[in-house]
Coordinates of C-alpha atoms in Angstrom, one line a residue:
Chain K
A1 CA -58.6 57.0 -15.5
Q2 CA -60.3 58.2 -18.9
K3 CA -60.9 62.5 -19.2
I4 CA -62.3 64.6 -21.6
T5 CA -62.0 68.2 -22.0
Q6 CA -64.1 70.4 -24.0
T7 CA -62.4 73.7 -24.3
Q8 CA -64.9 76.0 -25.2
P9 CA -67.9 76.5 -23.5
G10 CA -69.8 78.5 -26.2
M11 CA -69.5 78.8 -29.6
F12 CA -71.5 80.6 -31.9
V13 CA -72.4 80.3 -35.5
Q14 CA -74.4 81.5 -38.5
E15 CA -76.7 79.6 -40.2
K16 CA -75.9 77.1 -43.6
E17 CA -71.7 78.0 -41.9
A18 CA -70.1 74.7 -40.3
V19 CA -69.1 74.7 -36.7
T20 CA -65.7 72.7 -35.4
L21 CA -66.1 72.0 -32.0
D22 CA -63.4 70.6 -30.0
C23 CA -62.9 67.8 -27.9
T24 CA -59.9 66.3 -26.5
Y25 CA -59.2 62.9 -24.4
D26 CA -56.8 61.1 -22.1
T27 CA -57.1 57.6 -21.2
S28 CA -54.3 54.8 -21.1
D29 CA -56.5 51.9 -23.1
P30 CA -55.2 51.0 -25.7
S31 CA -59.2 50.2 -26.9
Y32 CA -61.8 53.2 -27.0
G33 CA -64.6 54.4 -27.7
L34 CA -65.3 58.2 -28.8
F35 CA -68.9 59.4 -28.7
W36 CA -70.6 62.9 -28.8
Y37 CA -74.8 63.5 -27.9
K38 CA -76.5 66.8 -28.4
Q39 CA -78.6 67.6 -25.6
P40 CA -81.4 70.6 -26.7
S41 CA -83.2 72.7 -24.4
S42 CA -85.7 70.0 -24.1
G43 CA -83.4 68.4 -22.1
E44 CA -83.2 64.7 -23.7
M45 CA -79.9 63.3 -25.2
I46 CA -78.9 62.5 -28.1
F47 CA -76.6 59.9 -29.7
L48 CA -74.7 62.4 -32.5
I49 CA -72.0 60.1 -33.7
Y50 CA -69.4 57.3 -32.8
Q51 CA -65.0 56.8 -32.6
G52 CA -64.1 53.6 -32.3
S53 CA -59.9 53.6 -32.0
Y54 CA -58.8 51.6 -34.5
D55 CA -61.5 52.9 -36.5
Q56 CA -59.0 54.0 -40.0
Q57 CA -61.9 56.3 -41.6
N58 CA -63.3 59.3 -39.7
A59 CA -66.8 58.9 -39.2
T60 CA -69.6 60.5 -40.5
E61 CA -73.6 60.7 -40.2
G62 CA -74.6 63.2 -42.1
R63 CA -74.1 66.7 -41.6
Y64 CA -71.3 65.6 -38.6
S65 CA -68.0 63.9 -38.8
L66 CA -65.3 63.6 -36.7
N67 CA -62.3 64.5 -37.1
F68 CA -60.2 62.1 -35.1
Q69 CA -56.5 62.7 -34.8
K70 CA -55.6 59.6 -33.0
A71 CA -51.9 61.4 -31.8
R72 CA -53.0 64.1 -30.5
K73 CA -55.8 62.5 -28.9
S74 CA -58.7 64.3 -30.2
A75 CA -62.0 63.6 -31.7
N76 CA -64.0 67.5 -33.1
L77 CA -66.9 67.3 -34.0
V78 CA -67.6 69.1 -37.3
I79 CA -71.1 70.3 -38.0
S80 CA -72.0 71.1 -41.4
A81 CA -74.1 73.6 -42.7
S82 CA -76.0 74.7 -39.2
Q83 CA -79.1 74.8 -39.0
L84 CA -81.1 77.3 -35.8
G85 CA -81.9 74.0 -34.7
D86 CA -78.1 72.5 -34.2
S87 CA -78.4 74.8 -31.2
A88 CA -77.9 72.9 -27.9
M89 CA -75.2 71.9 -25.7
Y90 CA -73.0 69.0 -27.0
F91 CA -71.3 66.7 -24.9
C92 CA -68.0 64.6 -26.3
A93 CA -67.2 61.4 -24.2
I94 CA -65.3 57.9 -24.1
S95 CA -66.1 54.8 -22.9
N96 CA -64.2 53.8 -19.8
S97 CA -62.7 49.6 -19.3
G98 CA -66.2 49.0 -17.4
Y99 CA -68.4 49.8 -20.6
A100 CA -69.2 53.2 -18.9
L101 CA -69.1 57.1 -20.3
N102 CA -67.1 59.4 -19.3
F103 CA -68.1 63.0 -20.2
G104 CA -67.0 66.3 -20.7
K105 CA -68.0 69.7 -18.8
G106 CA -70.4 70.2 -22.6
T107 CA -69.5 73.0 -25.2
S108 CA -73.2 75.0 -25.7
L109 CA -73.9 76.0 -29.0
L110 CA -75.7 78.9 -30.7
V111 CA -76.9 79.1 -34.4
T112 CA -78.2 82.6 -35.4
P113 CA -79.8 83.1 -38.6
Chain U
D1 CA -93.7 55.5 -26.4
A2 CA -89.8 55.9 -24.6
D3 CA -87.9 53.5 -24.4
V4 CA -85.7 54.6 -21.1
T5 CA -88.9 55.6 -18.6
Q6 CA -88.3 57.8 -15.9
T7 CA -90.0 58.4 -12.8
P8 CA -90.9 60.8 -12.1
R9 CA -89.8 63.8 -14.2
N10 CA -90.1 66.4 -11.9
R11 CA -89.6 65.6 -8.1
I12 CA -89.2 68.2 -5.1
T13 CA -87.9 67.3 -1.6
K14 CA -86.8 68.8 1.8
T15 CA -83.5 67.8 3.5
G16 CA -83.3 64.6 5.5
K17 CA -85.6 62.6 3.5
R18 CA -85.8 59.7 1.6
I19 CA -86.3 59.0 -1.8
M20 CA -86.1 56.6 -4.7
L21 CA -86.2 56.9 -7.9
E22 CA -86.7 54.6 -10.9
C23 CA -86.2 53.5 -14.4
S24 CA -87.3 51.0 -16.3
Q25 CA -86.6 50.1 -20.3
T26 CA -88.1 47.9 -23.1
K27 CA -85.1 47.6 -25.3
G28 CA -84.0 44.6 -23.8
H29 CA -80.3 45.6 -23.0
D30 CA -78.0 44.3 -19.7
R31 CA -76.6 47.7 -18.9
M32 CA -78.1 50.3 -17.0
Y33 CA -76.1 53.6 -15.6
W34 CA -77.0 56.6 -13.4
Y35 CA -75.7 59.8 -13.7
R36 CA -76.5 63.2 -12.5
Q37 CA -75.9 66.8 -14.1
D38 CA -75.7 69.6 -12.4
P39 CA -74.6 73.0 -14.6
G40 CA -70.2 73.9 -16.0
L41 CA -69.7 70.1 -15.0
G42 CA -71.3 67.5 -17.7
L43 CA -72.9 64.7 -16.7
R44 CA -71.1 62.1 -14.0
L45 CA -71.3 58.7 -13.4
I46 CA -73.2 57.5 -10.3
Y47 CA -73.3 53.8 -9.9
Y48 CA -73.5 51.2 -13.3
S49 CA -75.1 47.3 -13.8
F50 CA -74.6 45.2 -16.0
D51 CA -77.0 42.5 -15.4
V52 CA -79.2 41.8 -12.7
K53 CA -76.6 40.2 -10.1
D54 CA -74.5 43.0 -11.1
I55 CA -73.1 46.4 -9.3
N56 CA -71.3 49.0 -9.1
K57 CA -70.2 52.1 -7.8
G58 CA -69.0 55.3 -10.2
E59 CA -67.2 58.4 -10.1
I60 CA -69.9 59.9 -6.9
S61 CA -71.4 57.4 -5.6
D62 CA -71.4 58.6 -1.8
G63 CA -74.7 59.7 -0.6
Y64 CA -76.9 57.5 -2.8
S65 CA -77.8 53.7 -3.5
V66 CA -79.1 51.1 -6.3
S67 CA -81.1 48.8 -7.4
R68 CA -82.0 46.5 -10.1
Q69 CA -85.0 44.3 -9.5
A70 CA -84.6 43.3 -12.9
Q71 CA -83.2 43.5 -16.4
A72 CA -85.7 46.2 -16.9
K73 CA -85.9 47.8 -13.5
F74 CA -83.0 50.2 -11.9
S75 CA -83.6 52.8 -9.4
L76 CA -81.5 55.4 -7.8
S77 CA -82.0 55.9 -3.7
L78 CA -81.2 59.5 -1.4
E79 CA -81.5 57.8 2.0
S80 CA -80.9 61.1 2.8
A81 CA -81.3 64.1 0.6
I82 CA -79.0 66.8 1.0
P83 CA -79.7 70.3 -1.3
N84 CA -76.1 69.6 -3.0
Q85 CA -77.8 66.4 -4.5
T86 CA -79.3 69.1 -6.5
A87 CA -78.7 67.9 -10.2
L88 CA -80.9 66.3 -12.8
Y89 CA -80.8 62.9 -12.5
F90 CA -80.4 60.5 -16.5
C91 CA -80.9 56.9 -16.4
A92 CA -79.4 55.2 -19.4
T93 CA -79.0 51.8 -21.1
S94 CA -76.5 49.9 -23.3
D95 CA -76.3 47.0 -25.5
S96 CA -74.2 43.9 -24.0
S97 CA -72.3 43.2 -27.0
G98 CA -68.9 43.0 -26.0
T99 CA -67.6 46.1 -27.6
R100 CA -67.0 49.8 -26.6
N101 CA -68.7 50.9 -29.3
S102 CA -72.2 51.0 -28.2
P103 CA -73.7 54.3 -27.4
L104 CA -75.9 54.9 -24.0
H105 CA -79.4 55.3 -24.5
F106 CA -81.2 58.2 -22.5
G107 CA -84.2 58.3 -20.5
N108 CA -85.1 61.9 -20.4
G109 CA -84.2 62.6 -16.8
T110 CA -85.9 63.5 -13.6
R111 CA -84.8 66.9 -12.2
L112 CA -84.9 67.2 -8.4
T113 CA -84.9 69.5 -5.6
V114 CA -84.0 69.3 -2.1
T115 CA -84.3 72.1 0.1

């Protein structure tokens, strides 16, 4: 079974600084996808970025990038130039054989002025 | 308008009552999912469906049932609600392109309280 571990329950970062949110995973499937979602205090789940297990390049989407280290089974999210609006819960997820996603427990990020 | 619509947005019910949460989507996706979110536990999969005739149990299906009435509609039922089913429930959809890079698209959630 696929499993996601997010070891940082809470993180702080100052506005305009970069922050890395950790995610490690465990899977026996050779083919899988890794996803990051943002959940602001309003509650909706917002898709941020995707990385495929066979992708050679690290994924980037605007200020978000994914530091994918396959041998270490890690898929850390890097947010550059943090903004106050980045304050939210962040969830890492992995696609399973049924194409549903298994989620980690999340990391709460607070961006301070 | 939301592509994935959940009704109701909030619901308070009593122990032992039957309750249905509804989800409809206009994205044209074949795959639909129900998750529940509890503080500190992330999102856990309850049921998922790849088409109208396909229903699959997820990690925590006990105490729940689902119905896929049409491609666009997927409802979740609690046959006899209990307080530990108090949670935020999400419906989600995904594209059936056959690859694992399809993100889930979530509704806004239903906050259920069982007293």
